[in-house]
PDB file of C-alpha atoms in Angstrom:
ATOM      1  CA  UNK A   8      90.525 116.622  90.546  1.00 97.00           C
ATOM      2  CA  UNK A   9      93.533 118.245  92.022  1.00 98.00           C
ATOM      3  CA  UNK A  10      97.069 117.646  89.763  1.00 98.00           C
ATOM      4  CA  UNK A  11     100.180 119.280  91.346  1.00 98.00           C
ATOM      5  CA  UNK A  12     102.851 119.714  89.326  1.00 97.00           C
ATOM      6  CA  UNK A  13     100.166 119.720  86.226  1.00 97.00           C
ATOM      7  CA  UNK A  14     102.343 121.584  84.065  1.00 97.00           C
ATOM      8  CA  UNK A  15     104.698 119.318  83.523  1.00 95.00           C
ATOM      9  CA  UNK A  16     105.710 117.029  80.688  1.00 95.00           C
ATOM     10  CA  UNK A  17     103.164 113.985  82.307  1.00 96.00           C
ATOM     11  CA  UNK A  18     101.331 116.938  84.236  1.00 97.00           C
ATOM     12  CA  UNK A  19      99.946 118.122  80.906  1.00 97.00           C
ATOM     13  CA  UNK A  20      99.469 114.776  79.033  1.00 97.00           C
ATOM     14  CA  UNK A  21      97.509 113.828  82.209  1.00 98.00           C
ATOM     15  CA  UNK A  22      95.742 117.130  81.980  1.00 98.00           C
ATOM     16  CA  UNK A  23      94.566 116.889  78.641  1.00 98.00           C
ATOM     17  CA  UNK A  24      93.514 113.385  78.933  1.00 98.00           C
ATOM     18  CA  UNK A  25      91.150 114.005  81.966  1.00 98.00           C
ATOM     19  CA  UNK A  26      89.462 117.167  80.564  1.00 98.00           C
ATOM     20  CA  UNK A  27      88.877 115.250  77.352  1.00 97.00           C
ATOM     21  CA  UNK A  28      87.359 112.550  79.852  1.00 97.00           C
ATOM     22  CA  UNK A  29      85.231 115.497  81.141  1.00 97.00           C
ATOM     23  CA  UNK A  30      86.766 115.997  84.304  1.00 97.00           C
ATOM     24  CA  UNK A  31      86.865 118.898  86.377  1.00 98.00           C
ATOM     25  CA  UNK A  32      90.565 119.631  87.119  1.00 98.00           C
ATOM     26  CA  UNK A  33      92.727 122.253  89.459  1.00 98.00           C
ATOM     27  CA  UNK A  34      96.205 122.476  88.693  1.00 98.00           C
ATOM     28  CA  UNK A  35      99.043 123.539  91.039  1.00 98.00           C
ATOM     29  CA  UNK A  36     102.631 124.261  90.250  1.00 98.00           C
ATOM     30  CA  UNK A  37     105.664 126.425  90.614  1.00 97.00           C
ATOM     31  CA  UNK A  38     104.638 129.948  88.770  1.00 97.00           C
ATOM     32  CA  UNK A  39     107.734 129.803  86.659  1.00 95.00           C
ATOM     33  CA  UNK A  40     105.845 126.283  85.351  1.00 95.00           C
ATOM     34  CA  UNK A  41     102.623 127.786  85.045  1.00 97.00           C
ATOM     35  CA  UNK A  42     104.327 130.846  83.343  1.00 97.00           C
ATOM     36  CA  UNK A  43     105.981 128.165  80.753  1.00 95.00           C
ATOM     37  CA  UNK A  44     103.084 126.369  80.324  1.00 96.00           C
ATOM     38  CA  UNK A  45      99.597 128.143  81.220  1.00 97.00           C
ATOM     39  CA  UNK A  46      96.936 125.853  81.827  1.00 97.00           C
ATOM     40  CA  UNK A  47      93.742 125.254  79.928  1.00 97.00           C
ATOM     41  CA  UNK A  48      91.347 128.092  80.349  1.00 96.00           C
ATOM     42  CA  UNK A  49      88.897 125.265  81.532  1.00 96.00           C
ATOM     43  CA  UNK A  50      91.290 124.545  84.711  1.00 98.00           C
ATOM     44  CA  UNK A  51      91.164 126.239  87.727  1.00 98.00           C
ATOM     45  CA  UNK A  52      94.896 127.155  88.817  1.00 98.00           C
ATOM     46  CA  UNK A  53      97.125 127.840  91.569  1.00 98.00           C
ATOM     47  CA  UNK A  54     100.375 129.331  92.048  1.00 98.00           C
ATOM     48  CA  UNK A  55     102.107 126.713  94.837  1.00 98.00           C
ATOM     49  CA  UNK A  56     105.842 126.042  96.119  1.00 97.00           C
ATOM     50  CA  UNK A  57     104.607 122.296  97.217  1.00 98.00           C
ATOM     51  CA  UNK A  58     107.301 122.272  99.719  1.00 98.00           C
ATOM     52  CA  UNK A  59     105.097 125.328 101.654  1.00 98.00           C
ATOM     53  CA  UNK A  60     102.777 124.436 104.213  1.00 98.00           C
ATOM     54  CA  UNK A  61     101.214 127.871 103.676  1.00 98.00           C
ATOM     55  CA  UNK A  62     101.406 127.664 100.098  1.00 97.00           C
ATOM     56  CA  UNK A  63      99.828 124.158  99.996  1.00 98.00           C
ATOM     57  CA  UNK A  64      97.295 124.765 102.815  1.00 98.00           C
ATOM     58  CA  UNK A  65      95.728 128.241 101.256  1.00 98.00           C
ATOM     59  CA  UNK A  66      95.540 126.680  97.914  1.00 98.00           C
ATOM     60  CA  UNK A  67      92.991 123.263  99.124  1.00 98.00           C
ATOM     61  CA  UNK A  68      91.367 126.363 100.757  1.00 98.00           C
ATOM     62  CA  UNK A  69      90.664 127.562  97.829  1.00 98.00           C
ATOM     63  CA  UNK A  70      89.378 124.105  95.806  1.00 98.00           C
ATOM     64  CA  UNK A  71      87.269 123.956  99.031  1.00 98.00           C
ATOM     65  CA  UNK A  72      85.226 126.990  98.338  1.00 98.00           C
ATOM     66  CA  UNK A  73      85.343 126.704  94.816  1.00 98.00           C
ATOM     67  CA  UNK A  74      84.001 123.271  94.277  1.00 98.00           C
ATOM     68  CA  UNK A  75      83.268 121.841  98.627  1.00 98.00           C
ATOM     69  CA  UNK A  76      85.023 118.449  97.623  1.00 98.00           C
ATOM     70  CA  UNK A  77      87.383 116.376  95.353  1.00 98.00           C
ATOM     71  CA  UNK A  78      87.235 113.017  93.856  1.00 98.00           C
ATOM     72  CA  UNK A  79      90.606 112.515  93.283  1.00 98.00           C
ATOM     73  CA  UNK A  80      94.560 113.976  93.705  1.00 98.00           C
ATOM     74  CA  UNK A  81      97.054 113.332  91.181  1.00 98.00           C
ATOM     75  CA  UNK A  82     100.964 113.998  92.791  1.00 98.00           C
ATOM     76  CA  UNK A  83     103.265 114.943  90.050  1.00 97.00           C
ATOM     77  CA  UNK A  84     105.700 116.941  91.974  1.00 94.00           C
ATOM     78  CA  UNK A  85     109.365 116.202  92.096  1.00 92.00           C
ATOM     79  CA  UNK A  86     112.997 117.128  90.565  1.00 91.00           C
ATOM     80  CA  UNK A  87     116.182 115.082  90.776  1.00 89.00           C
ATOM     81  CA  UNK A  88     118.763 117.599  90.988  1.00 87.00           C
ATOM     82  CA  UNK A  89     122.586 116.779  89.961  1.00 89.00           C
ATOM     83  CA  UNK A  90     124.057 114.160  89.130  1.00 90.00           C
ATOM     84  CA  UNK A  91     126.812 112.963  92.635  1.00 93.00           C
ATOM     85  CA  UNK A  92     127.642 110.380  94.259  1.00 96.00           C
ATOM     86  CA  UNK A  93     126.600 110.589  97.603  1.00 96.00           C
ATOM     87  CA  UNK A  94     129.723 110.778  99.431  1.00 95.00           C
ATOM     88  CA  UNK A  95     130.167 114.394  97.061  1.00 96.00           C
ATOM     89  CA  UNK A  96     126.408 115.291  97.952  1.00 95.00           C
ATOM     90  CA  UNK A  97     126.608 118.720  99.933  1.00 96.00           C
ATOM     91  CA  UNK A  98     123.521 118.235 103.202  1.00 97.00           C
ATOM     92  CA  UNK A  99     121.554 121.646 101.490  1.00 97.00           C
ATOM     93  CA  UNK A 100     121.038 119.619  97.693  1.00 96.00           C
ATOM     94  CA  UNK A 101     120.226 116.339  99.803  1.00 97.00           C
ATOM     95  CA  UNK A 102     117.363 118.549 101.712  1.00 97.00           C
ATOM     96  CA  UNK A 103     116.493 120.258  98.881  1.00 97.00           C
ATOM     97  CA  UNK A 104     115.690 117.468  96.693  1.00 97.00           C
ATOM     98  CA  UNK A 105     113.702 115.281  99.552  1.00 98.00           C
ATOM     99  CA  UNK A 106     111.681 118.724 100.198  1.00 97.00           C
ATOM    100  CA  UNK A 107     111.068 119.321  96.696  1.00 97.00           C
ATOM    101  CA  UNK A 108     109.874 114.848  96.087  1.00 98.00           C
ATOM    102  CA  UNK A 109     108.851 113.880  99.705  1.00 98.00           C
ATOM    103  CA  UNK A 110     107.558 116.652 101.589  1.00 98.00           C
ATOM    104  CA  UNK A 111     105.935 117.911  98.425  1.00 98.00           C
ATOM    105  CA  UNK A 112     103.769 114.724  98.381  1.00 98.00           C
ATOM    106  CA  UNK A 113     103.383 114.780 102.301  1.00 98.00           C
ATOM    107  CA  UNK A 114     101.698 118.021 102.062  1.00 98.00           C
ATOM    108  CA  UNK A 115      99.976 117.304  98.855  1.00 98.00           C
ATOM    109  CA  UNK A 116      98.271 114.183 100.999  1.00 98.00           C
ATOM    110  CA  UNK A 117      97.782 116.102 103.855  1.00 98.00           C
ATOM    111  CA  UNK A 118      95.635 118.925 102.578  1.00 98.00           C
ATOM    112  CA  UNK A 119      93.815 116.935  99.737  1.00 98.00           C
ATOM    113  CA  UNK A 120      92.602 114.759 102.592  1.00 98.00           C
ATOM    114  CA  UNK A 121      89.754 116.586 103.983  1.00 98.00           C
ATOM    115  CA  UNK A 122      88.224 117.349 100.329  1.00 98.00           C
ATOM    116  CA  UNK A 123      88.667 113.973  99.750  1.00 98.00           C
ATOM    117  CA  UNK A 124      86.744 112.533 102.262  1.00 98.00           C
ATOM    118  CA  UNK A 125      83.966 114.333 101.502  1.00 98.00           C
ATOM    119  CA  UNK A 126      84.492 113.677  97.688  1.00 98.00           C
ATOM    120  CA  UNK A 127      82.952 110.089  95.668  1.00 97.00           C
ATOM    121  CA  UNK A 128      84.981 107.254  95.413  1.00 97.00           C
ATOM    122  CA  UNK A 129      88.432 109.275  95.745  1.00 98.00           C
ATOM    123  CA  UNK A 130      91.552 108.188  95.283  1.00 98.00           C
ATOM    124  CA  UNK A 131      95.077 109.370  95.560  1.00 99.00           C
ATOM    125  CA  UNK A 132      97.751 108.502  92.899  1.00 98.00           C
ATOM    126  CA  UNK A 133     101.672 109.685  93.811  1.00 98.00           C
ATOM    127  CA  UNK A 134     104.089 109.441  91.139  1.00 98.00           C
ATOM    128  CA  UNK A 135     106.968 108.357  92.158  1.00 98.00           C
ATOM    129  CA  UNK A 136     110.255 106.548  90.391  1.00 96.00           C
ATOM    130  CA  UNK A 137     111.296 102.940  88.971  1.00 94.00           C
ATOM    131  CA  UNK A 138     114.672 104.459  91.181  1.00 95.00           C
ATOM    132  CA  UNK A 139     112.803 103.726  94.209  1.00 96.00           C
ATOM    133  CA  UNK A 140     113.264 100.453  94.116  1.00 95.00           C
ATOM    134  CA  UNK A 141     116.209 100.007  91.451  1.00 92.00           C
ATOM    135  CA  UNK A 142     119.296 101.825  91.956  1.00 89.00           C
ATOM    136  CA  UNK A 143     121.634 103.751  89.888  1.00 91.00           C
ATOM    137  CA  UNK A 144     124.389 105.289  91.041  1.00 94.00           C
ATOM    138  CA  UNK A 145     124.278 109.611  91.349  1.00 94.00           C
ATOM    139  CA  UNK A 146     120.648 109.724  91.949  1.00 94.00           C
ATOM    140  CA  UNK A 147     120.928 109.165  96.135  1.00 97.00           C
ATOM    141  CA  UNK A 148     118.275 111.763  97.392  1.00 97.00           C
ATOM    142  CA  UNK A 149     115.663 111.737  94.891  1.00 96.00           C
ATOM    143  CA  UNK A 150     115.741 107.597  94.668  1.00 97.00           C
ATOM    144  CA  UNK A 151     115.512 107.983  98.398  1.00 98.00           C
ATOM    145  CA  UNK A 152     112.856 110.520  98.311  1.00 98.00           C
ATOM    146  CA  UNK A 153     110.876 108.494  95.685  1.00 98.00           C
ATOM    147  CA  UNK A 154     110.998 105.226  98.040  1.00 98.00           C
ATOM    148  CA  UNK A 155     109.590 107.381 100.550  1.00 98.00           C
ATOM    149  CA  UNK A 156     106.620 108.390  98.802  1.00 98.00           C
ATOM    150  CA  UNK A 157     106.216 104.374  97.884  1.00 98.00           C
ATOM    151  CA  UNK A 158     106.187 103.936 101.522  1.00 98.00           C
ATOM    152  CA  UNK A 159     103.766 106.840 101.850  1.00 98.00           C
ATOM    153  CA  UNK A 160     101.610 105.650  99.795  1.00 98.00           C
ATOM    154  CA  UNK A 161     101.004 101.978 101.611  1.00 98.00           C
ATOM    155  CA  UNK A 162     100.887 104.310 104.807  1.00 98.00           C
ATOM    156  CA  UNK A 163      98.109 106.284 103.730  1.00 98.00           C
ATOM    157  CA  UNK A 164      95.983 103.551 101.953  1.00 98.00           C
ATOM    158  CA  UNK A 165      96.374 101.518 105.320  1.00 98.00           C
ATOM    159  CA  UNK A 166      95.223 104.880 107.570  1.00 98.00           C
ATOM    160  CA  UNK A 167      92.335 106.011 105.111  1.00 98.00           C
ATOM    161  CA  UNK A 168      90.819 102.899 103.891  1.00 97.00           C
ATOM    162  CA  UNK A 169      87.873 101.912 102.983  1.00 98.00           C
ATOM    163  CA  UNK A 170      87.167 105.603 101.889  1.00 98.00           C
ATOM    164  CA  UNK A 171      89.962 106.451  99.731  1.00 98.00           C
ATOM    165  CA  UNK A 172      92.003 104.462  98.096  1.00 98.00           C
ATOM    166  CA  UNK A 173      95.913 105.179  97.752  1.00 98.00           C
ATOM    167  CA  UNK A 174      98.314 104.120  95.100  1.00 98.00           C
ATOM    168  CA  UNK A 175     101.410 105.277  92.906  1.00 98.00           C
ATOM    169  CA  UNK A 176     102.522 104.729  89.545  1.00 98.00           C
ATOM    170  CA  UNK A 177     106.655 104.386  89.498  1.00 97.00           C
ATOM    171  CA  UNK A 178     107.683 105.537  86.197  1.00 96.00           C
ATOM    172  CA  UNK A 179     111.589 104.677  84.691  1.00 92.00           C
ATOM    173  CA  UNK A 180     112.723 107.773  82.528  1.00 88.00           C
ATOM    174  CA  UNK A 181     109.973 109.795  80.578  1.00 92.00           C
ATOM    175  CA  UNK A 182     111.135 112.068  77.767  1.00 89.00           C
ATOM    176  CA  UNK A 183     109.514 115.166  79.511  1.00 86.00           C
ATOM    177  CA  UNK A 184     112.035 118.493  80.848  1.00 80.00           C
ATOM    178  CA  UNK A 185     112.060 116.353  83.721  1.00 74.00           C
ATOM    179  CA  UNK A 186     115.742 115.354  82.070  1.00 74.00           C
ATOM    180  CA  UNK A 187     116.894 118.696  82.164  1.00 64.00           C
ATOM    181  CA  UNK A 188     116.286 119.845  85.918  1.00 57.00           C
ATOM    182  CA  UNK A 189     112.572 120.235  86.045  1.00 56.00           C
ATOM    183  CA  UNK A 190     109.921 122.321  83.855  1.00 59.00           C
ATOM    184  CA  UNK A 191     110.353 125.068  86.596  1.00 55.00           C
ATOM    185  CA  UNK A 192     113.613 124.429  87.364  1.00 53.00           C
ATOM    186  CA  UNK A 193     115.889 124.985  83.861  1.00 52.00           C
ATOM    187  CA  UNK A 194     117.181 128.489  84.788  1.00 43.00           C
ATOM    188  CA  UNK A 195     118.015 126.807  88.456  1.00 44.00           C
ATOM    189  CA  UNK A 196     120.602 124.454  87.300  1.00 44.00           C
ATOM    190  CA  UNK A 197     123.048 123.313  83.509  1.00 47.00           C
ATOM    191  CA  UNK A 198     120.809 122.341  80.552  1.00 55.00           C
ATOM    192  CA  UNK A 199     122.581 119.345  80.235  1.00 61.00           C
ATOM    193  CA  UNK A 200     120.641 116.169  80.292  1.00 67.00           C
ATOM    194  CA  UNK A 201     120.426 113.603  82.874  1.00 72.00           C
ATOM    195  CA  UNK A 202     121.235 110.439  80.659  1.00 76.00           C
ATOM    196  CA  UNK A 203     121.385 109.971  76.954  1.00 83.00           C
ATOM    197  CA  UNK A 204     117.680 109.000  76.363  1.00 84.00           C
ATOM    198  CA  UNK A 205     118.332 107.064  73.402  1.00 85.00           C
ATOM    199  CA  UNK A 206     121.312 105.114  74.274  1.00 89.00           C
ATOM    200  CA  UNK A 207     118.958 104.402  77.924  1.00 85.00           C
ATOM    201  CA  UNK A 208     116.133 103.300  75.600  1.00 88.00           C
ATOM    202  CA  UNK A 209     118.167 100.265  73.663  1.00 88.00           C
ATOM    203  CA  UNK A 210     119.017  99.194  76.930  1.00 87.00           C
ATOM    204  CA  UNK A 211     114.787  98.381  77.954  1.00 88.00           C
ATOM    205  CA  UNK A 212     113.304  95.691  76.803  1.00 90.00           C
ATOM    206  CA  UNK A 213     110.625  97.510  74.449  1.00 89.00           C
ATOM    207  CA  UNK A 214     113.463  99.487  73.740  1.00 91.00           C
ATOM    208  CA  UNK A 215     112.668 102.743  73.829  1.00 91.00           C
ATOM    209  CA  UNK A 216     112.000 105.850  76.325  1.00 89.00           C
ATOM    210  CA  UNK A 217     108.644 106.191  77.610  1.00 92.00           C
ATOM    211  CA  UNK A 218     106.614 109.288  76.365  1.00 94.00           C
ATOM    212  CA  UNK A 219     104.780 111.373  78.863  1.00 95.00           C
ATOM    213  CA  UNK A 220     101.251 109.891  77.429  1.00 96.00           C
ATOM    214  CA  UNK A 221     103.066 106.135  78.326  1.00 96.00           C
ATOM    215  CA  UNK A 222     102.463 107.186  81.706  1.00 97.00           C
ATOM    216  CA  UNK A 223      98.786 108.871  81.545  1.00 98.00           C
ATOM    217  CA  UNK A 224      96.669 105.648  81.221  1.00 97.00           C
ATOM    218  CA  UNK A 225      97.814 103.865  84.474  1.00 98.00           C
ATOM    219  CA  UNK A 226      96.948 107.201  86.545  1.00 98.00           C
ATOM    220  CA  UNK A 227      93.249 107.518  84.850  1.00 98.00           C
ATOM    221  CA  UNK A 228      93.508 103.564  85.415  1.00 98.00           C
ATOM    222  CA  UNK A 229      94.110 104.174  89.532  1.00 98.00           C
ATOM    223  CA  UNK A 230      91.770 107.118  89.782  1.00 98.00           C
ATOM    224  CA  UNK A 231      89.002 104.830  87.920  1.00 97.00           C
ATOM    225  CA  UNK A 232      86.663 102.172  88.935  1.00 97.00           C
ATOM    226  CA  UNK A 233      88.932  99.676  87.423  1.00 98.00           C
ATOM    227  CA  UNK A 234      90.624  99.501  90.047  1.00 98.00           C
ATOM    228  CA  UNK A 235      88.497  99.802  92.709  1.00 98.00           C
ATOM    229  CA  UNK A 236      90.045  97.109  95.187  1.00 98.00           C
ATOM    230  CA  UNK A 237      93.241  98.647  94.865  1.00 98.00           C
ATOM    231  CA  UNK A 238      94.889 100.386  97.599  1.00 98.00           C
ATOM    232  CA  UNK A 239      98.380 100.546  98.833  1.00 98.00           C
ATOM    233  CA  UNK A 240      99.770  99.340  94.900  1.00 98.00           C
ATOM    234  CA  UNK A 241     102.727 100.335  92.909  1.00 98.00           C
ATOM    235  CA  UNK A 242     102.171 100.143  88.797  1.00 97.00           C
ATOM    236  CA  UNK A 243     105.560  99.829  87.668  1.00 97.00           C
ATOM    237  CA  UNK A 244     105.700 101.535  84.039  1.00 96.00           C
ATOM    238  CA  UNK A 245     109.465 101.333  82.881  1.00 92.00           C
ATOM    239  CA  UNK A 246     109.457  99.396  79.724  1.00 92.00           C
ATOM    240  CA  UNK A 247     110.726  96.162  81.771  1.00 89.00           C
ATOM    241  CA  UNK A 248     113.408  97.695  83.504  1.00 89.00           C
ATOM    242  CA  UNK A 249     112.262  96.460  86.531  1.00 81.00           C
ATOM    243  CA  UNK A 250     110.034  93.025  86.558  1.00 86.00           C
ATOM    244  CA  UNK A 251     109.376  92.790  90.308  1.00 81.00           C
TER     245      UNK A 251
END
């Protein structure tokens, strides 16, 4: 199992829940990420900018002659950045953020691929956002970004099935670091929060914020034979925010 962006707020509830599950799990991140938050000892790991070709290309390399295949890739990857409306958007922060979402996930896909066809029943799951499909004003290139990687998803499930199934889980907000820039991201950008968590949570209908752990269960549930004739699916997990 390969998780980029594992050491994240979801990266490491995910982490923790598949080695518990006895899983065999690589993770890749930023090295100010990994440097926050090392991995298990029991987890192979992999310094990675996501948005590098090179990066991302030496580091399934390296899974390949460690362990030949993989069962299963788990896309975590992804920042927001500030907080504009689009017409105040500079072009560089609009770039930077769909690099850093959708071309993180792109390569993810794209080098993951070969392992996985060679793995047992594998499967892909990209996270992606509940602002993919619902909009809120001041998050233009990452809810663009995230409706990408929705439309990457059904794009690879169509290409690579039957062998591998393809899906995504679109989270709404998660109490993670995520709400403060990114977990490798902080000294990049203010400290200040997103939203106001709390006040966002009366507003769902099981008012509250989902926890990173919230979000664990539908990823083991996409990677698992549960779901085995699903492919090209979006698990919406926003406390019924959005009831599509």
């Amino acid at each position: 199992m390969a998780v980029v962006g594992g050491c994240g707020g979801i990266g490491r509830a995910f982490v923790a829940a598949a080695l518990d599950a006895g899983m065999t799990v690589c993770i890749l991140d930023l090295p100010a990420s990994i440097a926050a938050h090392p991995p298990p000892v029991a987890c192979l790991t992999r310094a990675v900018d996501a948005t590098s070709p090179a990066n991302m290309e030496s580091a399934f390399t390296d899974i390949r002659a460690a362990w030949g295949a993989l069962d299963g890739l788990v896309n975590l990857c992804g920042f927001s950045g500030p907080r504009k409306p689009l017409l105040e958007l500079d072009p560089a922060t609009w770039r930077e953020v769909i690099q850093g979402n959708l071309d993180a996930a792109f390569l993810s896909s794209k080098f993951a691929l070969p392992l996985l066809q060679a793995g047992s029943s594998p499967a892909i799951v990209h996270v992606a956002s509940s602002l993919a499909v619902k909009a809120s004003p001041g998050y233009g290139p990452y809810a663009s970004a995230k409706a990408g990687i929705l439309s990457l998803t059904r794009m690879l499930a169509a290409e690579h099935s039957p062998a591998i199934r393809v899906n995504a889980v679109a989270p709404s907000a998660v109490r993670t670091e995520f709400i403060t820039g990114g977990t490798g991201r902080q000294s990049q950008g203010s400290s200040a929060p997103l939203l106001d968590l709390d006040a966002y949570g009366r507003t769902l209908p099981l008012q509250r914020v989902a926890e990173a752990e919230d979000v664990v269960g539908p990823i083991l549930f996409l990677l698992g034979p549960g779901s085995r004739y699903m492919t090209g699916q979006v698990l919406h997990v926003n406390g019924g925010l959005f009831q599509p």
